[in-house]
């Protein structure tokens, strides 16, 4: 503790200067910065990141290969399930799994497009006179029987 009058370095807690006898203000004159918690530099690990990525890939695959609607639609269902699971696991620890969200979105889009394309194809084949095709397949079926 330095004396304000003469600058002598006194022992901490001294009431009067040991050099000149002046009263020493013991109140801490140093302003301490407010306590700041240490900044967390390590990024919190998002759980089920791989699951979210898988979900996103499956959803995107469904959208990309929509022409194979019947084969591809299970991908969207699995993608949707994985996306929801990864999303809820991330939410449980207060984090966001962007891959899972993207997986859910792409899977839902894929499923909707698959359903729409199926409806469209059913409508096309219903509106077209399919008698010829039907007869052809019937004929083929009959001839393939070992009679
Ligand atoms: Zn002094």
PDB file of C-alpha atoms and ligand atoms in Angstrom:
ATOM      1  CA  UNK A   1       0.000   0.000   0.000  1.00  0.00           C
ATOM      2  CA  UNK A   2       1.635   3.253  -1.169  1.00  0.00           C
ATOM      3  CA  UNK A   3       1.247   6.414   0.858  1.00  0.00           C
ATOM      4  CA  UNK A   4      -0.697   9.068  -1.050  1.00  0.00           C
ATOM      5  CA  UNK A   5       1.396  11.785   0.507  1.00  0.00           C
ATOM      6  CA  UNK A   6       5.004  10.580   0.291  1.00  0.00           C
ATOM      7  CA  UNK A   7       4.735   7.499  -1.821  1.00  0.00           C
ATOM      8  CA  UNK A   8       6.320   5.194   0.744  1.00  0.00           C
ATOM      9  CA  UNK A   9       5.454   1.576   0.259  1.00  0.00           C
ATOM     10  CA  UNK A  10       3.777   0.551   3.526  1.00  0.00           C
ATOM     11  CA  UNK A  11       2.663  -2.883   4.638  1.00  0.00           C
ATOM     12  CA  UNK A  12      -0.782  -3.854   3.477  1.00  0.00           C
ATOM     13  CA  UNK A  13      -3.396  -3.049   6.086  1.00  0.00           C
ATOM     14  CA  UNK A  14      -1.398  -0.218   7.719  1.00  0.00           C
ATOM     15  CA  UNK A  15      -3.598   2.667   8.892  1.00  0.00           C
ATOM     16  CA  UNK A  16      -0.851   5.263   8.962  1.00  0.00           C
ATOM     17  CA  UNK A  17       2.213   5.745   6.792  1.00  0.00           C
ATOM     18  CA  UNK A  18       5.319   4.266   8.390  1.00  0.00           C
ATOM     19  CA  UNK A  19       7.367   7.059   6.774  1.00  0.00           C
ATOM     20  CA  UNK A  20       5.393  10.289   7.217  1.00  0.00           C
ATOM     21  CA  UNK A  21       2.530   9.229   9.492  1.00  0.00           C
ATOM     22  CA  UNK A  22      -0.218  10.339   7.169  1.00  0.00           C
ATOM     23  CA  UNK A  23      -3.439   8.315   7.326  1.00  0.00           C
ATOM     24  CA  UNK A  24      -3.625   5.730   4.619  1.00  0.00           C
ATOM     25  CA  UNK A  25      -6.798   5.051   2.785  1.00  0.00           C
ATOM     26  CA  UNK A  26      -7.069   1.294   3.003  1.00  0.00           C
ATOM     27  CA  UNK A  27     -10.048   1.072   0.724  1.00  0.00           C
ATOM     28  CA  UNK A  28      -8.952  -0.685  -2.428  1.00  0.00           C
ATOM     29  CA  UNK A  29      -8.369   2.050  -4.967  1.00  0.00           C
ATOM     30  CA  UNK A  30      -7.750  -0.398  -7.746  1.00  0.00           C
ATOM     31  CA  UNK A  31     -10.828  -1.046  -9.800  1.00  0.00           C
ATOM     32  CA  UNK A  32     -11.041  -4.700 -10.681  1.00  0.00           C
ATOM     33  CA  UNK A  33     -12.758  -5.590 -13.914  1.00  0.00           C
ATOM     34  CA  UNK A  34     -16.032  -7.402 -13.347  1.00  0.00           C
ATOM     35  CA  UNK A  35     -15.634 -11.122 -13.198  1.00  0.00           C
ATOM     36  CA  UNK A  36     -15.996 -12.741 -16.569  1.00  0.00           C
ATOM     37  CA  UNK A  37     -16.448 -16.463 -16.910  1.00  0.00           C
ATOM     38  CA  UNK A  38     -13.756 -18.055 -19.052  1.00  0.00           C
ATOM     39  CA  UNK A  39     -14.765 -18.136 -22.683  1.00  0.00           C
ATOM     40  CA  UNK A  40     -15.465 -21.660 -23.799  1.00  0.00           C
ATOM     41  CA  UNK A  41     -13.269 -22.228 -26.803  1.00  0.00           C
ATOM     42  CA  UNK A  42     -14.186 -25.869 -27.294  1.00  0.00           C
ATOM     43  CA  UNK A  43     -17.276 -26.151 -29.462  1.00  0.00           C
ATOM     44  CA  UNK A  44     -19.927 -28.323 -27.857  1.00  0.00           C
ATOM     45  CA  UNK A  45     -20.268 -31.568 -29.728  1.00  0.00           C
ATOM     46  CA  UNK A  46     -23.551 -31.924 -31.561  1.00  0.00           C
ATOM     47  CA  UNK A  47     -24.900 -35.417 -30.924  1.00  0.00           C
ATOM     48  CA  UNK A  48     -25.918 -37.737 -33.749  1.00  0.00           C
ATOM     49  CA  UNK A  49     -24.168 -35.632 -36.388  1.00  0.00           C
ATOM     50  CA  UNK A  50     -23.569 -38.699 -38.563  1.00  0.00           C
ATOM     51  CA  UNK A  51     -27.208 -39.675 -38.224  1.00  0.00           C
ATOM     52  CA  UNK A  52     -28.235 -36.208 -39.364  1.00  0.00           C
ATOM     53  CA  UNK A  53     -25.875 -36.356 -42.348  1.00  0.00           C
ATOM     54  CA  UNK A  54     -27.241 -39.794 -43.292  1.00  0.00           C
ATOM     55  CA  UNK A  55     -30.757 -38.405 -43.074  1.00  0.00           C
ATOM     56  CA  UNK A  56     -29.818 -35.486 -45.319  1.00  0.00           C
ATOM     57  CA  UNK A  57     -28.128 -37.781 -47.875  1.00  0.00           C
ATOM     58  CA  UNK A  58     -31.156 -40.087 -47.957  1.00  0.00           C
ATOM     59  CA  UNK A  59     -33.547 -37.171 -48.364  1.00  0.00           C
ATOM     60  CA  UNK A  60     -31.431 -35.628 -51.118  1.00  0.00           C
ATOM     61  CA  UNK A  61     -31.095 -39.032 -52.823  1.00  0.00           C
ATOM     62  CA  UNK A  62     -34.874 -39.364 -52.884  1.00  0.00           C
ATOM     63  CA  UNK A  63     -35.224 -35.951 -54.493  1.00  0.00           C
ATOM     64  CA  UNK A  64     -32.434 -36.678 -56.998  1.00  0.00           C
ATOM     65  CA  UNK A  65     -33.689 -40.103 -58.084  1.00  0.00           C
ATOM     66  CA  UNK A  66     -37.376 -39.334 -58.088  1.00  0.00           C
ATOM     67  CA  UNK A  67     -37.842 -41.251 -61.333  1.00  0.00           C
ATOM     68  CA  UNK A  68     -37.271 -44.414 -59.303  1.00  0.00           C
ATOM     69  CA  UNK A  69     -40.023 -43.366 -56.940  1.00  0.00           C
ATOM     70  CA  UNK A  70     -41.087 -46.863 -55.939  1.00  0.00           C
ATOM     71  CA  UNK A  71     -37.511 -47.986 -55.210  1.00  0.00           C
ATOM     72  CA  UNK A  72     -36.370 -44.741 -53.635  1.00  0.00           C
ATOM     73  CA  UNK A  73     -39.232 -43.888 -51.287  1.00  0.00           C
ATOM     74  CA  UNK A  74     -37.964 -46.105 -48.402  1.00  0.00           C
ATOM     75  CA  UNK A  75     -34.848 -43.881 -48.400  1.00  0.00           C
ATOM     76  CA  UNK A  76     -36.991 -40.872 -47.621  1.00  0.00           C
ATOM     77  CA  UNK A  77     -38.804 -42.727 -44.829  1.00  0.00           C
ATOM     78  CA  UNK A  78     -35.497 -43.836 -43.257  1.00  0.00           C
ATOM     79  CA  UNK A  79     -34.121 -40.334 -43.792  1.00  0.00           C
ATOM     80  CA  UNK A  80     -37.109 -38.824 -42.052  1.00  0.00           C
ATOM     81  CA  UNK A  81     -36.845 -41.204 -39.087  1.00  0.00           C
ATOM     82  CA  UNK A  82     -33.081 -40.653 -38.713  1.00  0.00           C
ATOM     83  CA  UNK A  83     -33.517 -36.910 -39.077  1.00  0.00           C
ATOM     84  CA  UNK A  84     -36.148 -36.771 -36.351  1.00  0.00           C
ATOM     85  CA  UNK A  85     -34.031 -38.960 -34.037  1.00  0.00           C
ATOM     86  CA  UNK A  86     -30.886 -36.885 -34.561  1.00  0.00           C
ATOM     87  CA  UNK A  87     -32.877 -33.687 -34.162  1.00  0.00           C
ATOM     88  CA  UNK A  88     -34.449 -34.746 -30.867  1.00  0.00           C
ATOM     89  CA  UNK A  89     -31.069 -35.919 -29.531  1.00  0.00           C
ATOM     90  CA  UNK A  90     -29.533 -32.532 -30.353  1.00  0.00           C
ATOM     91  CA  UNK A  91     -32.509 -30.718 -28.823  1.00  0.00           C
ATOM     92  CA  UNK A  92     -32.146 -32.784 -25.640  1.00  0.00           C
ATOM     93  CA  UNK A  93     -28.790 -31.116 -24.977  1.00  0.00           C
ATOM     94  CA  UNK A  94     -29.949 -27.708 -26.225  1.00  0.00           C
ATOM     95  CA  UNK A  95     -28.109 -27.824 -29.543  1.00  0.00           C
ATOM     96  CA  UNK A  96     -29.164 -27.674 -33.159  1.00  0.00           C
ATOM     97  CA  UNK A  97     -28.270 -30.369 -35.663  1.00  0.00           C
ATOM     98  CA  UNK A  98     -28.469 -28.576 -39.003  1.00  0.00           C
ATOM     99  CA  UNK A  99     -27.874 -31.785 -40.932  1.00  0.00           C
ATOM    100  CA  UNK A 100     -30.850 -33.414 -39.225  1.00  0.00           C
ATOM    101  CA  UNK A 101     -33.066 -30.440 -40.051  1.00  0.00           C
ATOM    102  CA  UNK A 102     -31.908 -30.559 -43.680  1.00  0.00           C
ATOM    103  CA  UNK A 103     -32.512 -34.331 -43.662  1.00  0.00           C
ATOM    104  CA  UNK A 104     -36.071 -33.897 -42.412  1.00  0.00           C
ATOM    105  CA  UNK A 105     -36.785 -31.183 -44.986  1.00  0.00           C
ATOM    106  CA  UNK A 106     -35.302 -33.103 -47.951  1.00  0.00           C
ATOM    107  CA  UNK A 107     -36.960 -36.359 -46.855  1.00  0.00           C
ATOM    108  CA  UNK A 108     -40.373 -34.708 -46.534  1.00  0.00           C
ATOM    109  CA  UNK A 109     -39.927 -32.981 -49.907  1.00  0.00           C
ATOM    110  CA  UNK A 110     -38.834 -36.324 -51.410  1.00  0.00           C
ATOM    111  CA  UNK A 111     -41.823 -38.164 -49.944  1.00  0.00           C
ATOM    112  CA  UNK A 112     -44.279 -35.505 -51.099  1.00  0.00           C
ATOM    113  CA  UNK A 113     -42.763 -35.568 -54.606  1.00  0.00           C
ATOM    114  CA  UNK A 114     -42.846 -39.381 -54.701  1.00  0.00           C
ATOM    115  CA  UNK A 115     -46.526 -39.381 -53.721  1.00  0.00           C
ATOM    116  CA  UNK A 116     -47.304 -36.623 -56.242  1.00  0.00           C
ATOM    117  CA  UNK A 117     -45.443 -38.423 -59.035  1.00  0.00           C
ATOM    118  CA  UNK A 118     -47.250 -41.688 -58.243  1.00  0.00           C
ATOM    119  CA  UNK A 119     -50.593 -39.887 -58.350  1.00  0.00           C
ATOM    120  CA  UNK A 120     -49.502 -38.274 -61.615  1.00  0.00           C
ATOM    121  CA  UNK A 121     -48.514 -41.602 -63.203  1.00  0.00           C
ATOM    122  CA  UNK A 122     -51.688 -43.301 -62.027  1.00  0.00           C
ATOM    123  CA  UNK A 123     -53.653 -40.427 -63.519  1.00  0.00           C
ATOM    124  CA  UNK A 124     -51.674 -40.686 -66.797  1.00  0.00           C
ATOM    125  CA  UNK A 125     -52.194 -44.438 -67.112  1.00  0.00           C
ATOM    126  CA  UNK A 126     -55.810 -44.118 -66.094  1.00  0.00           C
ATOM    127  CA  UNK A 127     -56.535 -41.453 -68.686  1.00  0.00           C
ATOM    128  CA  UNK A 128     -54.653 -43.250 -71.458  1.00  0.00           C
ATOM    129  CA  UNK A 129     -56.494 -46.074 -73.174  1.00  0.00           C
ATOM    130  CA  UNK A 130     -54.491 -48.830 -71.571  1.00  0.00           C
ATOM    131  CA  UNK A 131     -56.437 -51.616 -73.189  1.00  0.00           C
ATOM    132  CA  UNK A 132     -53.581 -52.440 -75.563  1.00  0.00           C
ATOM    133  CA  UNK A 133     -51.022 -52.692 -72.781  1.00  0.00           C
ATOM    134  CA  UNK A 134     -53.366 -54.700 -70.665  1.00  0.00           C
ATOM    135  CA  UNK A 135     -54.026 -57.157 -73.515  1.00  0.00           C
ATOM    136  CA  UNK A 136     -50.337 -57.378 -74.274  1.00  0.00           C
ATOM    137  CA  UNK A 137     -49.423 -58.260 -70.718  1.00  0.00           C
ATOM    138  CA  UNK A 138     -52.340 -60.653 -70.491  1.00  0.00           C
ATOM    139  CA  UNK A 139     -51.221 -62.353 -73.712  1.00  0.00           C
ATOM    140  CA  UNK A 140     -47.638 -62.504 -72.487  1.00  0.00           C
ATOM    141  CA  UNK A 141     -48.760 -63.930 -69.172  1.00  0.00           C
ATOM    142  CA  UNK A 142     -50.925 -66.593 -70.804  1.00  0.00           C
ATOM    143  CA  UNK A 143     -48.099 -67.640 -73.149  1.00  0.00           C
ATOM    144  CA  UNK A 144     -45.609 -67.851 -70.333  1.00  0.00           C
ATOM    145  CA  UNK A 145     -47.704 -70.415 -68.533  1.00  0.00           C
ATOM    146  CA  UNK A 146     -46.375 -73.938 -69.077  1.00  0.00           C
ATOM    147  CA  UNK A 147     -49.551 -75.290 -70.620  1.00  0.00           C
TER     148      UNK A 147
HETATM  149 ZN1  LIG B   1       3.831   8.791   3.774  1.00  0.00          ZN
END
